[in-house]
């Protein structure tokens, strides 16, 4: 029994770590470029190193282009994130298969080929407040029976329907109130 458990642990760890690939020189150069851009805090150059649109957590609008990125840079990249990127070491970055290269636990992602920023999962204090404000504004337009959700999960709009899936306070995602 102990042998089977040990074998299972070894197999699972091999599967998990096989997703993380060793970085080649071009990818290390891309990482160093991103680090240098944030050390210089050159928003213009950083904006040229982003794949758009840059999605933000719903209901915050995505950043569609360089101009919006430059205007909203300080909303997304607070001092904490800028310092984290600028002071990071290449060992903190890891490639995760086709998904790209992430810093630490995925605060920021760059693509494997060009080294452009493809995702920022960090949420600044500004964005946390903005998201809460937008959610409360959205709740104002809903029927009282639908206002009890914790946060919106999905909002899908078709020609004839608006479909909402919300996370409720008890962490369920029910579409019908009272269930």
Tab-separated table of C-alpha atoms in Angstrom, residues 2-143:
chain	number	residue	atom	x	y	z
A	2	UNK	CA	2.795	2.439	0.895
A	3	UNK	CA	4.561	1.596	-2.377
A	4	UNK	CA	1.420	2.383	-4.400
A	5	UNK	CA	1.002	5.690	-2.609
A	6	UNK	CA	4.643	6.587	-3.246
A	7	UNK	CA	4.300	5.605	-6.910
A	8	UNK	CA	1.158	7.730	-7.230
A	9	UNK	CA	2.908	10.743	-5.689
A	10	UNK	CA	5.878	10.350	-8.064
A	11	UNK	CA	3.620	10.052	-11.125
A	12	UNK	CA	1.505	13.076	-10.184
A	13	UNK	CA	4.589	15.205	-9.526
A	14	UNK	CA	6.071	14.169	-12.890
A	15	UNK	CA	2.875	15.168	-14.683
A	16	UNK	CA	2.702	18.524	-12.896
A	17	UNK	CA	6.346	19.434	-13.388
A	18	UNK	CA	6.421	18.256	-17.010
A	19	UNK	CA	4.206	21.259	-17.802
A	20	UNK	CA	6.960	23.634	-16.650
A	21	UNK	CA	9.665	23.846	-19.305
A	22	UNK	CA	13.284	24.986	-19.109
A	23	UNK	CA	13.762	28.423	-20.627
A	24	UNK	CA	16.029	28.838	-23.654
A	25	UNK	CA	18.187	31.915	-24.289
A	26	UNK	CA	15.623	33.788	-26.430
A	27	UNK	CA	12.966	33.394	-23.740
A	28	UNK	CA	15.392	34.528	-21.053
A	29	UNK	CA	16.175	37.572	-23.226
A	30	UNK	CA	12.424	38.322	-23.480
A	31	UNK	CA	12.067	38.087	-19.701
A	32	UNK	CA	15.045	40.372	-19.136
A	33	UNK	CA	13.542	42.852	-21.601
A	34	UNK	CA	10.272	42.970	-19.605
A	35	UNK	CA	12.203	43.368	-16.356
A	36	UNK	CA	14.258	46.218	-17.858
A	37	UNK	CA	11.133	47.971	-19.190
A	38	UNK	CA	9.641	47.995	-15.699
A	39	UNK	CA	12.922	49.098	-14.114
A	40	UNK	CA	12.868	52.102	-16.452
A	41	UNK	CA	9.120	52.630	-15.865
A	42	UNK	CA	8.858	53.664	-19.498
A	43	UNK	CA	5.125	53.366	-20.127
A	44	UNK	CA	5.509	54.113	-23.853
A	45	UNK	CA	7.933	51.215	-24.378
A	46	UNK	CA	5.919	48.896	-22.124
A	47	UNK	CA	2.775	49.695	-24.158
A	48	UNK	CA	4.565	48.493	-27.296
A	49	UNK	CA	5.246	45.181	-25.563
A	50	UNK	CA	1.616	44.178	-24.900
A	51	UNK	CA	-0.760	41.953	-26.868
A	52	UNK	CA	-4.138	43.681	-26.984
A	53	UNK	CA	-6.820	43.439	-25.839
A	54	UNK	CA	-5.573	43.126	-22.267
A	55	UNK	CA	-8.464	41.630	-20.338
A	56	UNK	CA	-9.361	42.784	-16.832
A	57	UNK	CA	-11.595	41.061	-14.310
A	58	UNK	CA	-15.254	41.564	-15.163
A	59	UNK	CA	-16.942	44.062	-14.985
A	60	UNK	CA	-13.805	46.176	-15.556
A	61	UNK	CA	-13.458	46.948	-19.249
A	62	UNK	CA	-10.601	45.383	-21.186
A	63	UNK	CA	-7.769	47.582	-22.435
A	64	UNK	CA	-8.149	47.634	-26.202
A	65	UNK	CA	-5.043	49.442	-27.462
A	66	UNK	CA	-1.825	51.283	-26.590
A	67	UNK	CA	-3.510	54.621	-25.954
A	68	UNK	CA	-5.918	53.106	-23.414
A	69	UNK	CA	-3.025	51.181	-21.889
A	70	UNK	CA	-1.001	54.354	-21.334
A	71	UNK	CA	-4.037	56.107	-19.829
A	72	UNK	CA	-4.856	53.213	-17.507
A	73	UNK	CA	-1.318	52.027	-16.725
A	74	UNK	CA	-1.388	53.181	-13.085
A	75	UNK	CA	-4.777	51.539	-12.557
A	76	UNK	CA	-3.375	48.122	-13.485
A	77	UNK	CA	0.272	48.404	-12.457
A	78	UNK	CA	0.550	49.669	-8.908
A	79	UNK	CA	3.911	50.195	-7.180
A	80	UNK	CA	3.769	46.709	-5.680
A	81	UNK	CA	3.481	44.999	-9.084
A	82	UNK	CA	5.971	47.296	-10.817
A	83	UNK	CA	8.545	46.593	-8.076
A	84	UNK	CA	7.821	42.872	-8.205
A	85	UNK	CA	8.467	42.747	-11.955
A	86	UNK	CA	11.444	45.140	-11.884
A	87	UNK	CA	13.188	43.251	-9.076
A	88	UNK	CA	12.338	39.752	-10.282
A	89	UNK	CA	14.999	37.226	-11.216
A	90	UNK	CA	14.747	35.017	-14.301
A	91	UNK	CA	14.470	32.005	-11.947
A	92	UNK	CA	11.085	33.361	-10.785
A	93	UNK	CA	9.727	33.092	-14.335
A	94	UNK	CA	8.616	29.735	-15.699
A	95	UNK	CA	7.169	28.541	-18.972
A	96	UNK	CA	3.942	26.614	-18.585
A	97	UNK	CA	3.415	24.745	-21.849
A	98	UNK	CA	1.411	26.566	-24.529
A	99	UNK	CA	0.074	29.074	-21.969
A	100	UNK	CA	3.215	31.192	-21.945
A	101	UNK	CA	5.691	32.334	-19.316
A	102	UNK	CA	4.507	33.455	-15.891
A	103	UNK	CA	6.064	35.376	-13.047
A	104	UNK	CA	5.771	33.495	-9.740
A	105	UNK	CA	2.185	32.257	-9.476
A	106	UNK	CA	0.909	34.028	-12.574
A	107	UNK	CA	0.741	37.686	-11.536
A	108	UNK	CA	1.836	38.549	-15.070
A	109	UNK	CA	2.177	36.403	-18.202
A	110	UNK	CA	4.182	36.920	-21.371
A	111	UNK	CA	3.920	34.882	-24.549
A	112	UNK	CA	6.661	32.362	-25.219
A	113	UNK	CA	7.557	33.576	-28.704
A	114	UNK	CA	7.676	37.378	-28.672
A	115	UNK	CA	7.850	38.061	-24.944
A	116	UNK	CA	4.832	40.379	-25.067
A	117	UNK	CA	2.573	40.782	-22.035
A	118	UNK	CA	-0.555	38.702	-22.577
A	119	UNK	CA	-2.194	38.782	-19.120
A	120	UNK	CA	-2.015	40.615	-15.814
A	121	UNK	CA	-3.766	38.678	-13.062
A	122	UNK	CA	-2.677	41.046	-10.305
A	123	UNK	CA	-5.415	43.416	-9.194
A	124	UNK	CA	-4.365	46.778	-7.797
A	125	UNK	CA	-6.225	48.432	-4.926
A	126	UNK	CA	-7.637	50.891	-7.471
A	127	UNK	CA	-9.074	48.063	-9.576
A	128	UNK	CA	-10.464	46.288	-6.516
A	129	UNK	CA	-12.389	49.445	-5.587
A	130	UNK	CA	-13.426	50.072	-9.189
A	131	UNK	CA	-14.687	46.496	-9.574
A	132	UNK	CA	-16.719	46.749	-6.372
A	133	UNK	CA	-18.182	50.086	-7.524
A	134	UNK	CA	-19.110	48.660	-10.958
A	135	UNK	CA	-20.712	45.590	-9.378
A	136	UNK	CA	-22.800	47.787	-7.058
A	137	UNK	CA	-23.847	49.941	-10.011
A	138	UNK	CA	-24.846	46.813	-11.918
A	139	UNK	CA	-26.894	45.606	-8.932
A	140	UNK	CA	-28.906	48.849	-8.987
A	141	UNK	CA	-30.315	47.903	-12.401
A	142	UNK	CA	-31.449	44.429	-11.352
A	143	UNK	CA	-34.686	43.203	-9.850
